[in-house]
Amino acid sequence: MMGRGSHILPPKAVAIEKETPENERPSTFLRESDGDNHSLSSVRGRFEKMIRDAQDCVCQAIEAADGGGKFKEDVWSRPGGGGGISRVLQDGAVWEKAGVNVSVVYGVMPPEAYRAAKPASSTDSSSDLNHKPGPVPFFAAGISSVLHPKNPFAPTLHFNYRYFETDAPKDTPGAPRQWWFGGGTDLTPAYIFEEDVKHFHSVQKSACDKFDPSFYPRFKKWCDDYFYIKHRGERRGLGGIFFDDLNDYDQEMLLSFATECANSVVPAYLPIIEKRKDVPFTDRHKAWQQLRRGRYVEFNLVYDRGTTFGLKTGGRIESILVSLPLTARWEYDHQPEEGSEEWKLLDACINPKEWI
């Protein structure tokens, strides 16, 4: 779910302790030994509060839209600090599978992973470049969600917002303290309703424009490039925004920006669900949705940085794979008829469009 350069980490690269089930949600997953960083007024403390508030808000909206389904909640912790809350609503009236997870992770990153994650810059001194540091402790917190509706005319949504710090007690040669923000929200429909896609992208642009007019075009392209299924030559869906490794702006500004983006999830997505959740559909529509779900699985298991990071580092497997749909489909050499609604979706995934 989180981690810069996670796509290049070798197996067992990061030491993360096994989780312990808990009966109650703690007020914070931050460990007291963090000192000032344990404070609820610290960036760590405020980011954890933000993602937990966002989890509550999104889960309430998802349950309300379903009209009966309830989330199953698992709370877990780790002996050395950190933990998480995993919530899943499965096989409801509207949702096939909806997962909304938050986690706080403490781990140790080997120096080669840190170097790959943080390439040498022109400001690094020669002593920094020549010094080989030991393992680099890190802190990461994030919210990650994938929402798969049953109706093929209702789109899937993914969003993820995360904060990452190297946690060395002080700057050390070759491994200075560092922090990053990352995240994004993206839409994956099986059928295109232009007004839905325009609404979704307009909400993303509005959130971005409150902070920097360059954010939306930059992060929209980043999203199109990131969710690219190389072996298919197509995108997973119709995009949104995506950013990673952001630390070249003021830290407070980026914390506010991530908060604004997380708070935009419900207004961007739930109006579309309310409009499409009860639209009649046929077996053909469902089969196409299942084929597109297959593409979702392919991207997440082969390319997604968060999934591969979690699988390689001993993360909580049920939380990592909660993004996968309940059902999916693969047909041999399936080609939609040119000009069909299915073909229009595939064309938009191959050739990204400017929706607003």
mmCIF file of C-alpha atoms in Angstrom:
data_model
loop_
_atom_site.group_PDB
_atom_site.id
_atom_site.type_symbol
_atom_site.label_atom_id
_atom_site.label_comp_id
_atom_site.label_asym_id
_atom_site.label_seq_id
_atom_site.Cartn_x
_atom_site.Cartn_y
_atom_site.Cartn_z
ATOM 1 C CA MET A 1 0.000 0.000 0.000
ATOM 2 C CA MET A 2 2.821 2.371 0.592
ATOM 3 C CA GLY A 3 6.500 2.911 0.059
ATOM 4 C CA ARG A 4 8.611 4.746 -2.415
ATOM 5 C CA GLY A 5 10.486 2.535 -4.859
ATOM 6 C CA SER A 6 8.557 -0.427 -3.526
ATOM 7 C CA HIS A 7 8.339 -1.982 -6.974
ATOM 8 C CA ILE A 8 12.067 -2.731 -6.873
ATOM 9 C CA LEU A 9 12.345 -4.158 -3.370
ATOM 10 C CA PRO A 10 13.579 -7.773 -3.310
ATOM 11 C CA PRO A 11 11.742 -10.423 -1.265
ATOM 12 C CA LYS A 12 12.251 -10.050 2.499
ATOM 13 C CA ALA A 13 13.754 -6.613 1.898
ATOM 14 C CA VAL A 14 11.826 -4.961 4.686
ATOM 15 C CA ALA A 15 11.371 -6.414 8.136
ATOM 16 C CA ILE A 16 7.776 -6.015 9.324
ATOM 17 C CA GLU A 17 6.554 -7.899 12.362
ATOM 18 C CA LYS A 18 3.534 -10.183 12.152
ATOM 19 C CA GLU A 19 0.237 -8.678 13.235
ATOM 20 C CA THR A 20 -1.770 -9.480 16.358
ATOM 21 C CA PRO A 21 -5.611 -9.342 16.294
ATOM 22 C CA GLU A 22 -7.156 -6.768 18.640
ATOM 23 C CA ASN A 23 -10.669 -6.546 20.048
ATOM 24 C CA GLU A 24 -10.873 -2.759 20.136
ATOM 25 C CA ARG A 25 -9.637 0.163 18.059
ATOM 26 C CA PRO A 26 -6.879 2.093 19.887
ATOM 27 C CA SER A 27 -6.971 5.877 19.941
ATOM 28 C CA THR A 28 -3.713 5.858 17.947
ATOM 29 C CA PHE A 29 -1.384 3.318 16.365
ATOM 30 C CA LEU A 30 1.634 5.593 16.888
ATOM 31 C CA ARG A 31 4.146 4.256 19.379
ATOM 32 C CA GLU A 32 4.997 6.311 22.445
ATOM 33 C CA SER A 33 8.731 5.972 21.761
ATOM 34 C CA ASP A 34 8.236 8.287 18.768
ATOM 35 C CA GLY A 35 8.622 11.215 21.173
ATOM 36 C CA ASP A 36 7.366 14.419 19.549
ATOM 37 C CA ASN A 37 6.148 12.397 16.558
ATOM 38 C CA HIS A 38 3.733 10.560 18.900
ATOM 39 C CA SER A 39 1.859 13.823 19.475
ATOM 40 C CA LEU A 40 -1.552 14.145 17.835
ATOM 41 C CA SER A 41 -0.369 17.560 16.611
ATOM 42 C CA SER A 42 2.579 16.047 14.705
ATOM 43 C CA VAL A 43 2.342 15.346 10.977
ATOM 44 C CA ARG A 44 2.181 11.638 11.790
ATOM 45 C CA GLY A 45 -0.602 12.189 14.309
ATOM 46 C CA ARG A 46 -2.662 14.451 12.059
ATOM 47 C CA PHE A 47 -2.230 12.170 9.055
ATOM 48 C CA GLU A 48 -3.387 9.157 11.073
ATOM 49 C CA LYS A 49 -6.437 11.102 12.278
ATOM 50 C CA MET A 50 -7.205 12.174 8.712
ATOM 51 C CA ILE A 51 -7.122 8.650 7.287
ATOM 52 C CA ARG A 52 -9.204 7.246 10.139
ATOM 53 C CA ASP A 53 -11.799 10.013 9.710
ATOM 54 C CA ALA A 54 -11.835 9.350 5.958
ATOM 55 C CA GLN A 55 -12.335 5.625 6.573
ATOM 56 C CA ASP A 56 -15.353 6.355 8.785
ATOM 57 C CA CYS A 57 -16.835 8.806 6.269
ATOM 58 C CA VAL A 58 -16.456 6.524 3.253
ATOM 59 C CA CYS A 59 -17.743 3.443 5.092
ATOM 60 C CA GLN A 60 -20.843 5.315 6.261
ATOM 61 C CA ALA A 61 -21.562 6.429 2.684
ATOM 62 C CA ILE A 62 -21.007 2.915 1.298
ATOM 63 C CA GLU A 63 -23.347 1.332 3.853
ATOM 64 C CA ALA A 64 -25.999 3.979 3.193
ATOM 65 C CA ALA A 65 -25.839 3.351 -0.568
ATOM 66 C CA ASP A 66 -26.111 -0.402 -0.022
ATOM 67 C CA GLY A 67 -29.187 -0.094 2.163
ATOM 68 C CA GLY A 68 -28.473 -3.120 4.328
ATOM 69 C CA GLY A 69 -24.921 -4.399 3.988
ATOM 70 C CA LYS A 70 -22.530 -3.815 6.883
ATOM 71 C CA PHE A 71 -18.742 -3.750 7.021
ATOM 72 C CA LYS A 72 -16.855 -6.508 8.804
ATOM 73 C CA GLU A 73 -14.015 -4.917 10.787
ATOM 74 C CA ASP A 74 -10.668 -6.417 11.779
ATOM 75 C CA VAL A 75 -8.341 -4.452 14.063
ATOM 76 C CA TRP A 76 -4.710 -5.546 14.333
ATOM 77 C CA SER A 77 -1.466 -4.329 15.845
ATOM 78 C CA ARG A 78 2.215 -5.196 15.779
ATOM 79 C CA PRO A 79 4.396 -5.707 18.882
ATOM 80 C CA GLY A 80 6.907 -3.014 17.892
ATOM 81 C CA GLY A 81 4.259 -0.425 17.095
ATOM 82 C CA GLY A 82 1.765 0.259 14.365
ATOM 83 C CA GLY A 83 -1.297 -1.618 13.233
ATOM 84 C CA GLY A 84 -4.416 -1.107 11.221
ATOM 85 C CA ILE A 85 -8.156 -1.342 10.723
ATOM 86 C CA SER A 86 -9.468 -3.394 7.797
ATOM 87 C CA ARG A 87 -13.126 -3.085 6.823
ATOM 88 C CA VAL A 88 -14.822 -5.154 4.120
ATOM 89 C CA LEU A 89 -18.441 -5.238 2.944
ATOM 90 C CA GLN A 90 -18.943 -8.278 0.756
ATOM 91 C CA ASP A 91 -21.877 -9.471 -1.377
ATOM 92 C CA GLY A 92 -24.273 -6.696 -0.378
ATOM 93 C CA ALA A 93 -27.237 -5.357 -2.348
ATOM 94 C CA VAL A 94 -25.126 -2.798 -4.254
ATOM 95 C CA TRP A 95 -21.542 -3.813 -3.524
ATOM 96 C CA GLU A 96 -19.929 -7.027 -4.665
ATOM 97 C CA LYS A 97 -16.914 -6.169 -2.538
ATOM 98 C CA ALA A 98 -15.947 -2.912 -0.849
ATOM 99 C CA GLY A 99 -12.748 -2.646 1.171
ATOM 100 C CA VAL A 100 -11.510 0.376 3.119
ATOM 101 C CA ASN A 101 -8.276 -0.129 5.068
ATOM 102 C CA VAL A 102 -6.039 2.084 7.169
ATOM 103 C CA SER A 103 -2.623 1.105 8.446
ATOM 104 C CA VAL A 104 0.360 2.486 10.314
ATOM 105 C CA VAL A 105 3.589 0.604 9.657
ATOM 106 C CA TYR A 106 7.041 0.684 11.236
ATOM 107 C CA GLY A 107 9.762 -1.248 9.422
ATOM 108 C CA VAL A 108 13.400 -1.350 8.379
ATOM 109 C CA MET A 109 14.473 -0.650 4.816
ATOM 110 C CA PRO A 110 17.836 -1.929 3.574
ATOM 111 C CA PRO A 111 20.213 0.808 2.357
ATOM 112 C CA GLU A 112 20.082 -0.303 -1.279
ATOM 113 C CA ALA A 113 16.285 0.080 -1.257
ATOM 114 C CA TYR A 114 16.642 3.540 0.283
ATOM 115 C CA ARG A 115 19.185 4.531 -2.373
ATOM 116 C CA ALA A 116 16.914 3.270 -5.131
ATOM 117 C CA ALA A 117 13.986 5.109 -3.587
ATOM 118 C CA LYS A 118 15.965 8.323 -3.166
ATOM 119 C CA PRO A 119 18.346 8.778 -6.127
ATOM 120 C CA ALA A 120 21.406 10.919 -5.505
ATOM 121 C CA SER A 121 20.759 14.606 -6.082
ATOM 122 C CA SER A 122 23.086 17.432 -6.974
ATOM 123 C CA THR A 123 22.980 18.569 -3.339
ATOM 124 C CA ASP A 124 24.333 15.276 -1.941
ATOM 125 C CA SER A 125 27.896 15.628 -0.687
ATOM 126 C CA SER A 126 30.652 13.276 -1.832
ATOM 127 C CA SER A 127 30.857 11.854 1.697
ATOM 128 C CA ASP A 128 27.112 11.058 1.578
ATOM 129 C CA LEU A 129 27.500 9.292 -1.764
ATOM 130 C CA ASN A 130 30.494 7.228 -0.620
ATOM 131 C CA HIS A 131 29.120 6.322 2.811
ATOM 132 C CA LYS A 132 27.171 3.067 2.949
ATOM 133 C CA PRO A 133 24.541 3.380 5.694
ATOM 134 C CA GLY A 134 23.084 0.527 7.654
ATOM 135 C CA PRO A 135 19.414 -0.455 7.450
ATOM 136 C CA VAL A 136 17.120 2.589 7.451
ATOM 137 C CA PRO A 137 14.077 2.540 9.787
ATOM 138 C CA PHE A 138 10.897 3.878 8.229
ATOM 139 C CA PHE A 139 7.367 4.926 9.154
ATOM 140 C CA ALA A 140 4.404 4.737 6.778
ATOM 141 C CA ALA A 141 0.707 5.421 7.214
ATOM 142 C CA GLY A 142 -2.064 5.232 4.658
ATOM 143 C CA ILE A 143 -5.639 4.604 3.658
ATOM 144 C CA SER A 144 -6.380 2.311 0.737
ATOM 145 C CA SER A 145 -9.757 1.421 -0.712
ATOM 146 C CA VAL A 146 -11.270 -0.407 -3.661
ATOM 147 C CA LEU A 147 -15.039 -0.380 -4.191
ATOM 148 C CA HIS A 148 -16.497 -2.931 -6.649
ATOM 149 C CA PRO A 149 -20.245 -2.534 -7.308
ATOM 150 C CA LYS A 150 -22.405 -5.368 -8.674
ATOM 151 C CA ASN A 151 -24.090 -3.421 -11.458
ATOM 152 C CA PRO A 152 -21.889 -3.327 -14.610
ATOM 153 C CA PHE A 153 -23.046 0.246 -15.309
ATOM 154 C CA ALA A 154 -21.714 1.384 -11.905
ATOM 155 C CA PRO A 155 -17.938 1.975 -11.946
ATOM 156 C CA THR A 156 -15.283 0.615 -9.618
ATOM 157 C CA LEU A 157 -13.376 3.203 -7.574
ATOM 158 C CA HIS A 158 -9.902 3.021 -6.064
ATOM 159 C CA PHE A 159 -8.302 5.575 -3.793
ATOM 160 C CA ASN A 160 -5.153 5.583 -1.685
ATOM 161 C CA TYR A 161 -3.437 8.318 0.339
ATOM 162 C CA ARG A 162 -0.198 7.702 2.228
ATOM 163 C CA TYR A 163 2.620 9.368 4.130
ATOM 164 C CA PHE A 164 6.137 7.939 4.392
ATOM 165 C CA GLU A 165 9.168 8.905 6.489
ATOM 166 C CA THR A 166 12.605 7.487 6.960
ATOM 167 C CA ASP A 167 12.882 7.208 10.702
ATOM 168 C CA ALA A 168 16.598 7.472 11.467
ATOM 169 C CA PRO A 169 17.053 9.280 14.818
ATOM 170 C CA LYS A 170 19.145 11.915 13.057
ATOM 171 C CA ASP A 171 20.578 12.618 9.640
ATOM 172 C CA THR A 172 23.273 10.052 8.937
ATOM 173 C CA PRO A 173 25.728 10.096 6.021
ATOM 174 C CA GLY A 174 24.132 8.414 3.017
ATOM 175 C CA ALA A 175 20.672 8.208 4.631
ATOM 176 C CA PRO A 176 19.317 11.653 5.557
ATOM 177 C CA ARG A 177 15.863 11.860 7.106
ATOM 178 C CA GLN A 178 13.242 12.225 4.454
ATOM 179 C CA TRP A 179 9.454 12.290 3.992
ATOM 180 C CA TRP A 180 7.024 11.826 1.083
ATOM 181 C CA PHE A 181 3.313 11.998 0.355
ATOM 182 C CA GLY A 182 1.598 9.858 -2.261
ATOM 183 C CA GLY A 183 -1.858 8.876 -3.385
ATOM 184 C CA GLY A 184 -4.665 9.279 -5.845
ATOM 185 C CA THR A 185 -8.256 8.489 -6.759
ATOM 186 C CA ASP A 186 -9.206 6.750 -10.011
ATOM 187 C CA LEU A 187 -12.334 5.470 -11.748
ATOM 188 C CA THR A 188 -12.686 2.126 -13.540
ATOM 189 C CA PRO A 189 -16.007 1.737 -15.339
ATOM 190 C CA ALA A 190 -17.020 -1.103 -17.656
ATOM 191 C CA TYR A 191 -19.234 1.283 -19.665
ATOM 192 C CA ILE A 192 -18.725 4.972 -20.378
ATOM 193 C CA PHE A 193 -21.299 7.548 -19.319
ATOM 194 C CA GLU A 194 -19.577 10.797 -20.231
ATOM 195 C CA GLU A 195 -21.449 12.875 -17.653
ATOM 196 C CA ASP A 196 -20.254 10.494 -14.918
ATOM 197 C CA VAL A 197 -16.626 10.613 -15.993
ATOM 198 C CA LYS A 198 -16.739 14.399 -16.373
ATOM 199 C CA HIS A 199 -18.265 14.781 -12.914
ATOM 200 C CA PHE A 200 -15.606 12.554 -11.385
ATOM 201 C CA HIS A 201 -12.714 14.389 -13.060
ATOM 202 C CA SER A 202 -14.233 17.795 -12.243
ATOM 203 C CA VAL A 203 -14.191 16.965 -8.528
ATOM 204 C CA GLN A 204 -10.534 15.856 -8.784
ATOM 205 C CA LYS A 205 -9.635 19.070 -10.614
ATOM 206 C CA SER A 206 -11.459 21.195 -8.044
ATOM 207 C CA ALA A 207 -9.510 19.571 -5.198
ATOM 208 C CA CYS A 208 -6.218 20.101 -7.050
ATOM 209 C CA ASP A 209 -6.944 23.689 -8.092
ATOM 210 C CA LYS A 210 -7.337 24.780 -4.449
ATOM 211 C CA PHE A 211 -3.592 24.203 -4.062
ATOM 212 C CA ASP A 212 -1.856 24.512 -7.446
ATOM 213 C CA PRO A 213 -3.327 24.849 -10.965
ATOM 214 C CA SER A 214 -0.573 22.591 -12.309
ATOM 215 C CA PHE A 215 -1.610 19.677 -10.065
ATOM 216 C CA TYR A 216 -4.606 18.343 -12.017
ATOM 217 C CA PRO A 217 -3.012 18.141 -15.496
ATOM 218 C CA ARG A 218 0.208 16.786 -14.019
ATOM 219 C CA PHE A 219 -1.427 14.209 -11.738
ATOM 220 C CA LYS A 220 -4.030 13.231 -14.361
ATOM 221 C CA LYS A 221 -1.256 12.286 -16.795
ATOM 222 C CA TRP A 222 0.649 10.560 -13.984
ATOM 223 C CA CYS A 223 -2.481 8.506 -13.282
ATOM 224 C CA ASP A 224 -2.881 7.529 -16.946
ATOM 225 C CA ASP A 225 0.781 6.497 -17.078
ATOM 226 C CA TYR A 226 0.784 4.612 -13.766
ATOM 227 C CA PHE A 227 -2.316 2.444 -14.321
ATOM 228 C CA TYR A 228 -0.938 1.091 -17.596
ATOM 229 C CA ILE A 229 -1.120 -2.662 -18.157
ATOM 230 C CA LYS A 230 2.016 -3.074 -20.238
ATOM 231 C CA HIS A 231 1.319 -6.592 -21.468
ATOM 232 C CA ARG A 232 -2.132 -5.471 -22.723
ATOM 233 C CA GLY A 233 -1.162 -2.049 -24.054
ATOM 234 C CA GLU A 234 -4.078 -0.416 -22.250
ATOM 235 C CA ARG A 235 -4.941 1.443 -19.047
ATOM 236 C CA ARG A 236 -6.860 -0.193 -16.242
ATOM 237 C CA GLY A 237 -9.618 2.418 -16.396
ATOM 238 C CA LEU A 238 -10.420 6.058 -17.121
ATOM 239 C CA GLY A 239 -7.994 7.586 -14.666
ATOM 240 C CA GLY A 240 -8.282 10.402 -12.182
ATOM 241 C CA ILE A 241 -5.261 11.671 -10.266
ATOM 242 C CA PHE A 242 -2.140 9.952 -8.995
ATOM 243 C CA PHE A 243 1.034 11.273 -7.355
ATOM 244 C CA ASP A 244 3.903 9.713 -5.486
ATOM 245 C CA ASP A 245 7.075 10.719 -3.678
ATOM 246 C CA LEU A 246 5.894 14.325 -3.291
ATOM 247 C CA ASN A 247 8.123 16.366 -0.998
ATOM 248 C CA ASP A 248 9.072 19.393 -3.107
ATOM 249 C CA TYR A 249 6.289 21.535 -1.593
ATOM 250 C CA ASP A 250 5.618 22.711 1.933
ATOM 251 C CA GLN A 251 4.812 19.759 4.202
ATOM 252 C CA GLU A 252 1.751 21.459 5.707
ATOM 253 C CA MET A 253 0.426 22.258 2.244
ATOM 254 C CA LEU A 254 0.791 18.650 1.112
ATOM 255 C CA LEU A 255 -0.914 17.374 4.271
ATOM 256 C CA SER A 256 -3.837 19.726 3.533
ATOM 257 C CA PHE A 257 -3.859 18.632 -0.116
ATOM 258 C CA ALA A 258 -3.987 14.915 0.769
ATOM 259 C CA THR A 259 -6.806 15.699 3.222
ATOM 260 C CA GLU A 260 -8.767 17.584 0.552
ATOM 261 C CA CYS A 261 -8.351 14.700 -1.901
ATOM 262 C CA ALA A 262 -9.519 12.115 0.644
ATOM 263 C CA ASN A 263 -12.511 14.306 1.534
ATOM 264 C CA SER A 264 -13.414 14.515 -2.177
ATOM 265 C CA VAL A 265 -13.933 10.755 -2.578
ATOM 266 C CA VAL A 266 -17.595 10.653 -1.500
ATOM 267 C CA PRO A 267 -18.818 13.657 -3.555
ATOM 268 C CA ALA A 268 -16.881 12.443 -6.613
ATOM 269 C CA TYR A 269 -18.188 8.876 -6.535
ATOM 270 C CA LEU A 270 -21.430 8.345 -4.612
ATOM 271 C CA PRO A 271 -23.629 10.464 -6.920
ATOM 272 C CA ILE A 272 -22.546 8.178 -9.792
ATOM 273 C CA ILE A 273 -23.413 5.073 -7.770
ATOM 274 C CA GLU A 274 -26.850 6.437 -6.880
ATOM 275 C CA LYS A 275 -27.494 7.115 -10.560
ATOM 276 C CA ARG A 276 -26.340 3.720 -11.885
ATOM 277 C CA LYS A 277 -26.810 1.107 -9.151
ATOM 278 C CA ASP A 278 -30.336 0.095 -10.235
ATOM 279 C CA VAL A 279 -30.011 0.392 -14.032
ATOM 280 C CA PRO A 280 -31.242 -2.853 -15.678
ATOM 281 C CA PHE A 281 -28.511 -4.951 -17.339
ATOM 282 C CA THR A 282 -28.129 -8.193 -19.283
ATOM 283 C CA ASP A 283 -25.801 -11.198 -19.038
ATOM 284 C CA ARG A 284 -23.726 -9.658 -21.840
ATOM 285 C CA HIS A 285 -23.171 -6.496 -19.814
ATOM 286 C CA LYS A 286 -22.181 -8.579 -16.771
ATOM 287 C CA ALA A 287 -19.738 -10.706 -18.796
ATOM 288 C CA TRP A 288 -17.982 -7.551 -20.070
ATOM 289 C CA GLN A 289 -17.740 -6.181 -16.532
ATOM 290 C CA GLN A 290 -16.140 -9.464 -15.465
ATOM 291 C CA LEU A 291 -13.596 -9.268 -18.297
ATOM 292 C CA ARG A 292 -12.637 -5.735 -17.187
ATOM 293 C CA ARG A 293 -12.373 -7.026 -13.608
ATOM 294 C CA GLY A 294 -9.845 -9.516 -14.966
ATOM 295 C CA ARG A 295 -7.760 -6.580 -16.193
ATOM 296 C CA TYR A 296 -8.034 -5.093 -12.698
ATOM 297 C CA VAL A 297 -6.616 -8.282 -11.206
ATOM 298 C CA GLU A 298 -3.783 -8.368 -13.768
ATOM 299 C CA PHE A 299 -2.672 -4.828 -12.987
ATOM 300 C CA ASN A 300 -2.864 -5.216 -9.225
ATOM 301 C CA LEU A 301 -0.927 -8.482 -9.035
ATOM 302 C CA VAL A 302 1.704 -7.666 -11.675
ATOM 303 C CA TYR A 303 2.332 -3.914 -11.507
ATOM 304 C CA ASP A 304 0.756 -2.197 -8.513
ATOM 305 C CA ARG A 305 3.487 -0.884 -6.211
ATOM 306 C CA GLY A 306 1.415 -1.168 -3.069
ATOM 307 C CA THR A 307 0.386 -4.769 -3.697
ATOM 308 C CA THR A 308 3.873 -5.942 -4.633
ATOM 309 C CA PHE A 309 5.382 -4.044 -1.680
ATOM 310 C CA GLY A 310 2.970 -5.740 0.699
ATOM 311 C CA LEU A 311 3.489 -9.208 -0.756
ATOM 312 C CA LYS A 312 7.283 -8.886 -0.610
ATOM 313 C CA THR A 313 7.472 -7.508 2.910
ATOM 314 C CA GLY A 314 5.261 -9.798 4.938
ATOM 315 C CA GLY A 315 2.303 -7.442 5.214
ATOM 316 C CA ARG A 316 -1.178 -8.541 6.246
ATOM 317 C CA ILE A 317 -2.254 -10.647 3.258
ATOM 318 C CA GLU A 318 -6.028 -10.198 3.653
ATOM 319 C CA SER A 319 -5.578 -6.418 3.693
ATOM 320 C CA ILE A 320 -3.229 -6.465 0.706
ATOM 321 C CA LEU A 321 -5.530 -8.541 -1.497
ATOM 322 C CA VAL A 322 -8.771 -6.850 -0.456
ATOM 323 C CA SER A 323 -8.525 -4.842 -3.697
ATOM 324 C CA LEU A 324 -9.285 -7.927 -5.784
ATOM 325 C CA PRO A 325 -12.898 -8.361 -6.938
ATOM 326 C CA LEU A 326 -15.043 -11.220 -5.687
ATOM 327 C CA THR A 327 -15.415 -12.468 -9.279
ATOM 328 C CA ALA A 328 -13.571 -11.914 -12.564
ATOM 329 C CA ARG A 329 -13.388 -13.540 -15.995
ATOM 330 C CA TRP A 330 -10.834 -14.371 -18.673
ATOM 331 C CA GLU A 331 -11.877 -15.366 -22.202
ATOM 332 C CA TYR A 332 -9.443 -16.491 -24.851
ATOM 333 C CA ASP A 333 -8.758 -13.718 -27.401
ATOM 334 C CA HIS A 334 -11.865 -11.681 -26.630
ATOM 335 C CA GLN A 335 -12.326 -8.742 -29.029
ATOM 336 C CA PRO A 336 -15.281 -6.352 -28.665
ATOM 337 C CA GLU A 337 -17.110 -5.448 -31.858
ATOM 338 C CA GLU A 338 -15.824 -2.198 -33.326
ATOM 339 C CA GLY A 339 -18.154 0.701 -32.561
ATOM 340 C CA SER A 340 -19.870 -1.125 -29.691
ATOM 341 C CA GLU A 341 -20.150 0.342 -26.189
ATOM 342 C CA GLU A 342 -17.580 -2.199 -25.026
ATOM 343 C CA TRP A 343 -15.215 -1.141 -27.822
ATOM 344 C CA LYS A 344 -15.623 2.533 -26.825
ATOM 345 C CA LEU A 345 -14.475 1.717 -23.285
ATOM 346 C CA LEU A 346 -11.476 -0.256 -24.534
ATOM 347 C CA ASP A 347 -10.558 2.543 -26.952
ATOM 348 C CA ALA A 348 -10.600 5.069 -24.079
ATOM 349 C CA CYS A 349 -8.332 2.758 -22.055
ATOM 350 C CA ILE A 350 -5.896 2.495 -24.976
ATOM 351 C CA ASN A 351 -6.070 6.203 -25.883
ATOM 352 C CA PRO A 352 -6.539 8.327 -22.724
ATOM 353 C CA LYS A 353 -8.865 11.304 -23.180
ATOM 354 C CA GLU A 354 -9.133 14.754 -21.640
ATOM 355 C CA TRP A 355 -12.551 14.619 -20.001
ATOM 356 C CA ILE A 356 -12.840 18.244 -18.889
#
